[in-house]
CSV table of C-alpha atoms and ligand atoms in Angstrom, one decimal:
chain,number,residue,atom,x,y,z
A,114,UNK,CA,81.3,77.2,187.9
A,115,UNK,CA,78.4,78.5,186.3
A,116,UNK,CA,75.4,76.0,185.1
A,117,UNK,CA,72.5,77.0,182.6
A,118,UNK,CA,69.2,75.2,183.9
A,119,UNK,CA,67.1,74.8,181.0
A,120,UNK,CA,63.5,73.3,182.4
A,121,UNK,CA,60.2,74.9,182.1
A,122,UNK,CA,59.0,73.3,185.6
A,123,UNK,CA,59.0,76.2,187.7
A,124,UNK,CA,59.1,73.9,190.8
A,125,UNK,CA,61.4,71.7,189.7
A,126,UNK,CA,63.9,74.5,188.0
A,127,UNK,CA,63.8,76.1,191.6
A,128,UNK,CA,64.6,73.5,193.8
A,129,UNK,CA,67.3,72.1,190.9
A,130,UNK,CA,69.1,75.7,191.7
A,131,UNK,CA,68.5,75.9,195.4
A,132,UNK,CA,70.7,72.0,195.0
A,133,UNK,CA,73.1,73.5,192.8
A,134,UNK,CA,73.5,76.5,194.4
A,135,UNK,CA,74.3,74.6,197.9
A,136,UNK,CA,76.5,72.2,195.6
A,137,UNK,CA,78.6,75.5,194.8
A,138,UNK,CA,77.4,76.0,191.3
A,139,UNK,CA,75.7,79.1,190.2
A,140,UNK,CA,72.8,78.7,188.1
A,141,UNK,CA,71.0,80.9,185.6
A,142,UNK,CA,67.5,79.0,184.8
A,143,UNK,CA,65.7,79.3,181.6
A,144,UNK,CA,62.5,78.2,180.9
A,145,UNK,CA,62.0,78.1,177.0
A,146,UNK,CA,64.7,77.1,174.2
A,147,UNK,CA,64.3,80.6,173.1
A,148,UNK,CA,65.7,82.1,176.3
A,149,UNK,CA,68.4,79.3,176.4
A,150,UNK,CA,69.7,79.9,173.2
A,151,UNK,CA,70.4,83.5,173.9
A,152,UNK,CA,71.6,83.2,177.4
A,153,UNK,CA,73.8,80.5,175.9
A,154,UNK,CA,75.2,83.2,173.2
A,155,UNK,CA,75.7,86.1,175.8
A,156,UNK,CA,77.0,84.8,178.8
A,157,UNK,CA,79.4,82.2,179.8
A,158,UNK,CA,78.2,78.5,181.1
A,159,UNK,CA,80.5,75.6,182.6
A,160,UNK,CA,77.6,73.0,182.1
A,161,UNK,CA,74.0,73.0,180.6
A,162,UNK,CA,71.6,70.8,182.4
A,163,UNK,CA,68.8,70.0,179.7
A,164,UNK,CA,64.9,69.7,179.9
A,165,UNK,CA,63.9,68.0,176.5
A,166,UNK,CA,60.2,68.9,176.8
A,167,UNK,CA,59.9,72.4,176.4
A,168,UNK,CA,57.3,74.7,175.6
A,169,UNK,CA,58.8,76.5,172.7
A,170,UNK,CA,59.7,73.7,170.9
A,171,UNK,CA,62.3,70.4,171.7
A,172,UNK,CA,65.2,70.6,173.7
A,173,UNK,CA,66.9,68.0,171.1
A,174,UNK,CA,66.5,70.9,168.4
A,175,UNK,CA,68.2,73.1,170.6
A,176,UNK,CA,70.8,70.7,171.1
A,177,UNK,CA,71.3,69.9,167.7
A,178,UNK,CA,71.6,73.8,166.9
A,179,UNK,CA,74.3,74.4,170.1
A,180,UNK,CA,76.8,71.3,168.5
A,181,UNK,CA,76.3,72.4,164.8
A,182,UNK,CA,77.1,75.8,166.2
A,183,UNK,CA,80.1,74.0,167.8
A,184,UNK,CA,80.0,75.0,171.3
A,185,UNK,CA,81.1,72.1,173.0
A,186,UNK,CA,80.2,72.9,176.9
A,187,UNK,CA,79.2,69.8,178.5
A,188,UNK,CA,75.7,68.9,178.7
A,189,UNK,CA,73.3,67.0,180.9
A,190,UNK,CA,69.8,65.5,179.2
A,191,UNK,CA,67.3,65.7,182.4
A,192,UNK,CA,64.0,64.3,181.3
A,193,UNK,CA,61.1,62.4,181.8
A,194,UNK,CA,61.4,60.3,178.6
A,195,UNK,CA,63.5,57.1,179.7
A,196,UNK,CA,63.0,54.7,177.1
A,197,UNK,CA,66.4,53.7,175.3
A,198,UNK,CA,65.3,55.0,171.9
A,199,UNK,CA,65.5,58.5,173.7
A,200,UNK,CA,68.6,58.0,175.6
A,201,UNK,CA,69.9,57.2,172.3
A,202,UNK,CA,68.8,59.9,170.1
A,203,UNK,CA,69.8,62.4,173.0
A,204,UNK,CA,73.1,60.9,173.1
A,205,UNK,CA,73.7,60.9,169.5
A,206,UNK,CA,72.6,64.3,168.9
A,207,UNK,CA,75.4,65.7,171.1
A,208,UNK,CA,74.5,65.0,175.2
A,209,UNK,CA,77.3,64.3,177.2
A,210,UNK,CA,75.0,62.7,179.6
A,211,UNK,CA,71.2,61.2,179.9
A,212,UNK,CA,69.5,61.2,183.6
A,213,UNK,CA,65.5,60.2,183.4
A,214,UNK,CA,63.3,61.8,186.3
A,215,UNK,CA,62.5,61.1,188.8
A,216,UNK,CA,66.1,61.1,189.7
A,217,UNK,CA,68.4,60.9,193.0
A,218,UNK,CA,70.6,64.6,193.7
A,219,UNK,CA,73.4,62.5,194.9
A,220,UNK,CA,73.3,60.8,191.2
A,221,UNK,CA,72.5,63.9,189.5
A,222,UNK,CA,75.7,66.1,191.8
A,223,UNK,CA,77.6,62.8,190.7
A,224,UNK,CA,76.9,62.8,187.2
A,225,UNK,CA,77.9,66.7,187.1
A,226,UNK,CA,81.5,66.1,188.9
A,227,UNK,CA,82.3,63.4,186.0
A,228,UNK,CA,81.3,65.7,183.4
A,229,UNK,CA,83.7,68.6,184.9
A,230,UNK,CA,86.5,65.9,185.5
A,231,UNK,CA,86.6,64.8,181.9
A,232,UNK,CA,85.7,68.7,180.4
A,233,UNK,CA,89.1,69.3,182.4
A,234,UNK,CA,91.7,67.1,179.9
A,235,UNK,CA,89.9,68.0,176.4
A,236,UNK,CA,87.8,71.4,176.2
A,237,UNK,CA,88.7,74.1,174.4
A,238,UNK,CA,87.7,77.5,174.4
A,239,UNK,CA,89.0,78.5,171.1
A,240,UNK,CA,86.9,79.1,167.9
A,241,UNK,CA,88.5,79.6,164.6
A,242,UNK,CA,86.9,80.8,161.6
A,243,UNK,CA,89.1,81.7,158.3
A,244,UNK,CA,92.6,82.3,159.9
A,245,UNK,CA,90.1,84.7,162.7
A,246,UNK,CA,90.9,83.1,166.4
A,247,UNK,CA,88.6,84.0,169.0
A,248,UNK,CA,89.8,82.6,172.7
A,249,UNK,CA,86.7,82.7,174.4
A,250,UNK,CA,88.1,82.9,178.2
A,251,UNK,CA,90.2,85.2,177.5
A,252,UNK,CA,88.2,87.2,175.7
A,253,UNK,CA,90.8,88.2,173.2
A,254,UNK,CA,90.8,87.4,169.5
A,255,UNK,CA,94.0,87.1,166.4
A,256,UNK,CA,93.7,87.8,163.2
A,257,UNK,CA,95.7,86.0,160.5
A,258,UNK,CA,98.1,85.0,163.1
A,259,UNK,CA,99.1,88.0,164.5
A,260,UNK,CA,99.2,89.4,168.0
A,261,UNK,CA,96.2,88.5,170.3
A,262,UNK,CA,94.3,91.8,171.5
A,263,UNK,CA,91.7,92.4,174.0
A,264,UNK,CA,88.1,93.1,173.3
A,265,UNK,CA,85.7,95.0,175.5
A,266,UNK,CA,82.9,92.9,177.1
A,267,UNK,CA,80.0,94.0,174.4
A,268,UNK,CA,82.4,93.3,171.4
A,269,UNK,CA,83.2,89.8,173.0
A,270,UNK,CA,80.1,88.9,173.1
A,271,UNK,CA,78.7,90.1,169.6
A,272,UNK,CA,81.6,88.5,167.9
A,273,UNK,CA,81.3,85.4,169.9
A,274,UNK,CA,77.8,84.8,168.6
A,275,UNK,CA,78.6,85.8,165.2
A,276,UNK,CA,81.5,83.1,165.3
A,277,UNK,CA,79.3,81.3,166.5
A,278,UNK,CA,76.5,81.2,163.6
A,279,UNK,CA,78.7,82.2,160.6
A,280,UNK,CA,77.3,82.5,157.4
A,281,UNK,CA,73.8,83.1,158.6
A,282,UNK,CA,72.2,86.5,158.3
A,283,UNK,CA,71.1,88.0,161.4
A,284,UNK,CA,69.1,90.9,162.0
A,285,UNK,CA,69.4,94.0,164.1
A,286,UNK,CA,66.9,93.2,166.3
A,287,UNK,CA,68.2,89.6,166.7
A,288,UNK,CA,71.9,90.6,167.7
A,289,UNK,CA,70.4,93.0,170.0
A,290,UNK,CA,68.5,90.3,171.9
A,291,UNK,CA,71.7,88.3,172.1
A,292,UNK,CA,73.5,91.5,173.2
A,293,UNK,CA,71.1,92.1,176.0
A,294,UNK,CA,69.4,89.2,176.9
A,295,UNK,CA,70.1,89.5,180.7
A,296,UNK,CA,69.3,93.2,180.8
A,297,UNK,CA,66.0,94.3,182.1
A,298,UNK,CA,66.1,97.8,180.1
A,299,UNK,CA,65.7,97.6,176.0
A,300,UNK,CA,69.3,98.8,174.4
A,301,UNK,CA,69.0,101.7,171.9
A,302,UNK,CA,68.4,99.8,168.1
A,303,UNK,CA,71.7,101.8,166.7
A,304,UNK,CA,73.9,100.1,169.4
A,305,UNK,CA,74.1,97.1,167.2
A,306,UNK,CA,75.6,99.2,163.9
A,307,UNK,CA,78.0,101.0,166.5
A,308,UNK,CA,79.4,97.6,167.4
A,309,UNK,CA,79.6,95.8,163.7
A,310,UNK,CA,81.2,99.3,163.2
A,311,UNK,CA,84.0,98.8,166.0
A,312,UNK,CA,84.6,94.6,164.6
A,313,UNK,CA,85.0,96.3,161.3
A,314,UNK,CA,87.7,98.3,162.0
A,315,UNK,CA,89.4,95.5,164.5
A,316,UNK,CA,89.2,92.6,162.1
A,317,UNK,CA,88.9,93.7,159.0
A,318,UNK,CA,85.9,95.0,156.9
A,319,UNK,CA,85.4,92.1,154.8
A,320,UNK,CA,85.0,89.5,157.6
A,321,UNK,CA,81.1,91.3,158.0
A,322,UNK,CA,78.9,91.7,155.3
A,323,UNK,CA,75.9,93.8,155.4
A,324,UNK,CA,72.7,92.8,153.9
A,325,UNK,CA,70.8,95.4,153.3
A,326,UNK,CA,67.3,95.6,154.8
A,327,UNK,CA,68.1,91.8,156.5
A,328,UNK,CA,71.1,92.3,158.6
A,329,UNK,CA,74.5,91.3,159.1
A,330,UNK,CA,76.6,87.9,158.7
A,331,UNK,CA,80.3,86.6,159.6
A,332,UNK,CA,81.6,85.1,156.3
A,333,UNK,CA,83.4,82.0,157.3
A,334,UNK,CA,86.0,81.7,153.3
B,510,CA,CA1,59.5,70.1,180.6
């Protein structure tokens, strides 16, 4: 089980994962919505345990962006804000879950095992775009139908976020960022066009359009 820790409290974020980690989990912590959101697109989470005062903007933002983008992992609102109104607007704007700090870990470890125990009966790690199927833990896609096929790790993950964001132009650089968020070494630029190059051929060329000078996009009709 694999949990993304978004909090910007560096003491807090660290003893969160040292809890987690004892609790079995293993935890990636981020401590901006930027680095969220592109952890979020290039690797794969169980869980999300949310901070909703960040310093790159609101954690409800990010929230908002993750649902519309319908990725429907199970998350956790872990704030300091505990009046109703914000339990409310957190809940409504796609939490699974509100826990105000300061907060008990038997609660919080609690709170976590019913989130996995009701994930188990209705998630789904399929996304379907325009007759293109993309099964997300098996890292295989279908296209119109037709027989499912393996893709390697970096195409995975590329299509994944374009499936992800469709209809949105995204630029080299951006993709790349999503590509290799993890990775301590910048990739080479062109990496990106070899990739859009090899979905091309696999799905079909129309399914990517290029926009010159802006980037590319996943057309969703
Ligand atoms: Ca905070």
């Amino acid at each position: 089980m694999r949990i993304l820790l978004v909090e910007d409290d560096e003491l807090l974020a660290e003893s969160l994962a040292e809890l987690l980690d004892d609790a079995g989990y293993r935890t990636d912590i981020s401590p901006s919505s930027r680095s969220a959101s592109a952890l979020s697109a290039s690797e794969e989470y169980t869980l999300v345990i949310l901070d909703l005062g960040l310093p790159d903007g609101s954690g409800l933002s990010l929230l908002s962006d993750w649902r519309d983008a319908k990725w429907s992992v199970p998350i956790l609102i872990l704030t300091a804000r505990d009046s109703w109104m914000d339990k409310v607007e957190g809940l409504r704007a796609g939490a699974d879950d509100y826990l105000t700090k300061p907060y008990h870990e038997e609660e919080l470890l609690a709170r976590l095992e019913a989130l996995l125990r009701r994930r188990g009966s209705h998630f789904s790690s399929l996304l379907e775009i325009n007759n293109l199927r993309l099964d997300e833990a098996r890292q295989q896609f279908s296209v119109d139908h037709q027989e499912w096929q393996t893709l390697t790790s970096t195409e995975f993950r590329l299509l994944r976020y374009l499936m992800r964001h469709p209809d949105r132009v995204h630029s080299k650089r951006h993709l790349l960022e999503q590509l290799y968020a993890l990775e301590q070494d910048a990739a080479a630029p062109n990496l990106v066009e070899v990739y859009i190059g090899r979905l091309r051929h696999r799905l079909g060329r129309e399914r990517i359009v290029t926009r010159r000078g802006e980037g590319y996009m996943l057309v969703s009709v």
